[in-house]
Coordinates of C-alpha atoms in Angstrom, one line a residue:
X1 CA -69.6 73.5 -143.8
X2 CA -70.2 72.9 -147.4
X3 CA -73.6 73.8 -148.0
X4 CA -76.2 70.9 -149.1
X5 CA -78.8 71.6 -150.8
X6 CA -81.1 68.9 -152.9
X7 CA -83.8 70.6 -155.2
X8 CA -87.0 69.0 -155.5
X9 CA -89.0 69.7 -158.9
X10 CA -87.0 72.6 -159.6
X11 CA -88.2 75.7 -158.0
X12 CA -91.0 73.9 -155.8
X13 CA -88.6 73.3 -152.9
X14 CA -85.0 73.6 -151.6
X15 CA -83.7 71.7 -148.6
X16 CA -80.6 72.7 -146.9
X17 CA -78.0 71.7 -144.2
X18 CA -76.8 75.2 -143.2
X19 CA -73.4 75.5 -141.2
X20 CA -74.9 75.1 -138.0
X21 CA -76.4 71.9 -138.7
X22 CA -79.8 72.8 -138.6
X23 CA -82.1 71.6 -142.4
X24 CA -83.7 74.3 -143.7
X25 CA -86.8 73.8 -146.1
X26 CA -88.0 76.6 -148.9
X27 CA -91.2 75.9 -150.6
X28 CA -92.3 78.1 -153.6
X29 CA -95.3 76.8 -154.3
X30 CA -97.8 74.4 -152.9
X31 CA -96.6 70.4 -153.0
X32 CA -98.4 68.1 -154.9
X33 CA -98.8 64.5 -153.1
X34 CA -95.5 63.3 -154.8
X35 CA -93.3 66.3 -154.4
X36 CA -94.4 66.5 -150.8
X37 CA -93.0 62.7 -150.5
X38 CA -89.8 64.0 -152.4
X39 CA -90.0 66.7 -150.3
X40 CA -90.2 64.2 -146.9
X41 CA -87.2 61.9 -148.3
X42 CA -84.9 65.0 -148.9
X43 CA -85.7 66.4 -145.2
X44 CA -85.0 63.0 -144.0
X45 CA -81.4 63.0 -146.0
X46 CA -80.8 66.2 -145.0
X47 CA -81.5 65.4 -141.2
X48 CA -78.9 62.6 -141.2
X49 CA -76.0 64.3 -143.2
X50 CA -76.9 67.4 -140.5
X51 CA -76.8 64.8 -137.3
X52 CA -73.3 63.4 -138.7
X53 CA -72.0 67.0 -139.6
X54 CA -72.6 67.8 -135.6
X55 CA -71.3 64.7 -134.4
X56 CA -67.8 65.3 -136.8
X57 CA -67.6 68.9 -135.4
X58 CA -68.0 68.4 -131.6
X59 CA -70.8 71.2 -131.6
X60 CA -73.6 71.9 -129.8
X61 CA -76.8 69.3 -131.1
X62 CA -79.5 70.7 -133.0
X63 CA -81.4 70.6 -130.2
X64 CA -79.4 72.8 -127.7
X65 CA -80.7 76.2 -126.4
X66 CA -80.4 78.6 -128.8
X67 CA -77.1 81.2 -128.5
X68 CA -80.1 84.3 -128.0
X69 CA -81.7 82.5 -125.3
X70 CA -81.5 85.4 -122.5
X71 CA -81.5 82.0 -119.6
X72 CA -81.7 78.5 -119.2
X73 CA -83.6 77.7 -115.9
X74 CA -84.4 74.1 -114.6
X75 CA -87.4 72.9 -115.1
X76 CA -89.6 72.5 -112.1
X77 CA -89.9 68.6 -110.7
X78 CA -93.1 66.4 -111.4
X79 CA -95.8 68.0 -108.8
X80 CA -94.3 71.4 -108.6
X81 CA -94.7 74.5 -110.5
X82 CA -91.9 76.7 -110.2
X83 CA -88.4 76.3 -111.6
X84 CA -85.3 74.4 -109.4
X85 CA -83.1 77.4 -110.4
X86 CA -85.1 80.6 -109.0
X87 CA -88.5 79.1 -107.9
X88 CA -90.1 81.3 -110.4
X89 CA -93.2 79.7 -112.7
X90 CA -92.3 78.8 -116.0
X91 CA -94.9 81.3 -116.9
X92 CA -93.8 84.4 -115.1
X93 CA -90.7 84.0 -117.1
X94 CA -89.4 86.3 -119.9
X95 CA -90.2 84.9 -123.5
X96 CA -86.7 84.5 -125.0
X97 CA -86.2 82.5 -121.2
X98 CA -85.5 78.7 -121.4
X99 CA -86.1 75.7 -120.0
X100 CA -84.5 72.5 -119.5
X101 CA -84.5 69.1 -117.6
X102 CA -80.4 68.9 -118.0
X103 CA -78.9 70.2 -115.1
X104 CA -75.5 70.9 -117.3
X105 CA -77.5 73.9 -119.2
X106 CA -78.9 75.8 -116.4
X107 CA -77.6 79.3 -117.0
X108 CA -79.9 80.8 -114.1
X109 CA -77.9 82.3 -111.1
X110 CA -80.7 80.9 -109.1
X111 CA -81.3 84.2 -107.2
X112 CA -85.1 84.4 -107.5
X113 CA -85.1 86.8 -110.1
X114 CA -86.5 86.1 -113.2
X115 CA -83.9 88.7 -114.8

């Protein structure tokens, strides 16, 4: 993807669209009132041009699980406390672990294990 960027007040702030769709915002220095609105605006911009990018390319949304995510597990069901993969509690789970309330992401074999 061709890369976007938009420059606010030169050298204050750069915001990106990197290639896989995410916006990625570098401030150098702190953001007066109106940069920090230019700032806002450009995010914005950058947001939509990232949402149409993924929408062109048939990839995953910017809100999918991350490609380092170790496992996706099912999120446990209003009045319980363990996951509808493994039965495991969200917090006994490894950190890079995932949850999810779309049954299409699980990645957990659903063995009881939380490895």
């Amino acid at each position: 993807m061709t890369e976007i960027t938009r420059s606010v007040e030169q050298l204050v702030a750069d915001v990106d669209v990197d290639d896989d769709g995410y916006v990625c915002v570098t401030v150098t220095a702190p953001l007066t009132v109106d940069e920090a609105r230019d700032v806002a605006r450009a995010i914005l911009e950058a947001a939509q041009q990232g949402a149409a990018y993924l929408a062109e390319e048939g990839t995953r949304s910017a809100s999918a699980v991350p490609s380092w995510a170790e496992k996706v597990h099912g999120m446990p069901l209003t009045g319980y406390s363990t996951t509808t993969c493994c039965g495991i509690s969200p917090f006994e789970l490894p950190a890079v672990d995932r949850i999810t309330a779309h049954p299409d992401a699980i990645t957990c074999s659903g063995k009881g294990g939380a490895s």
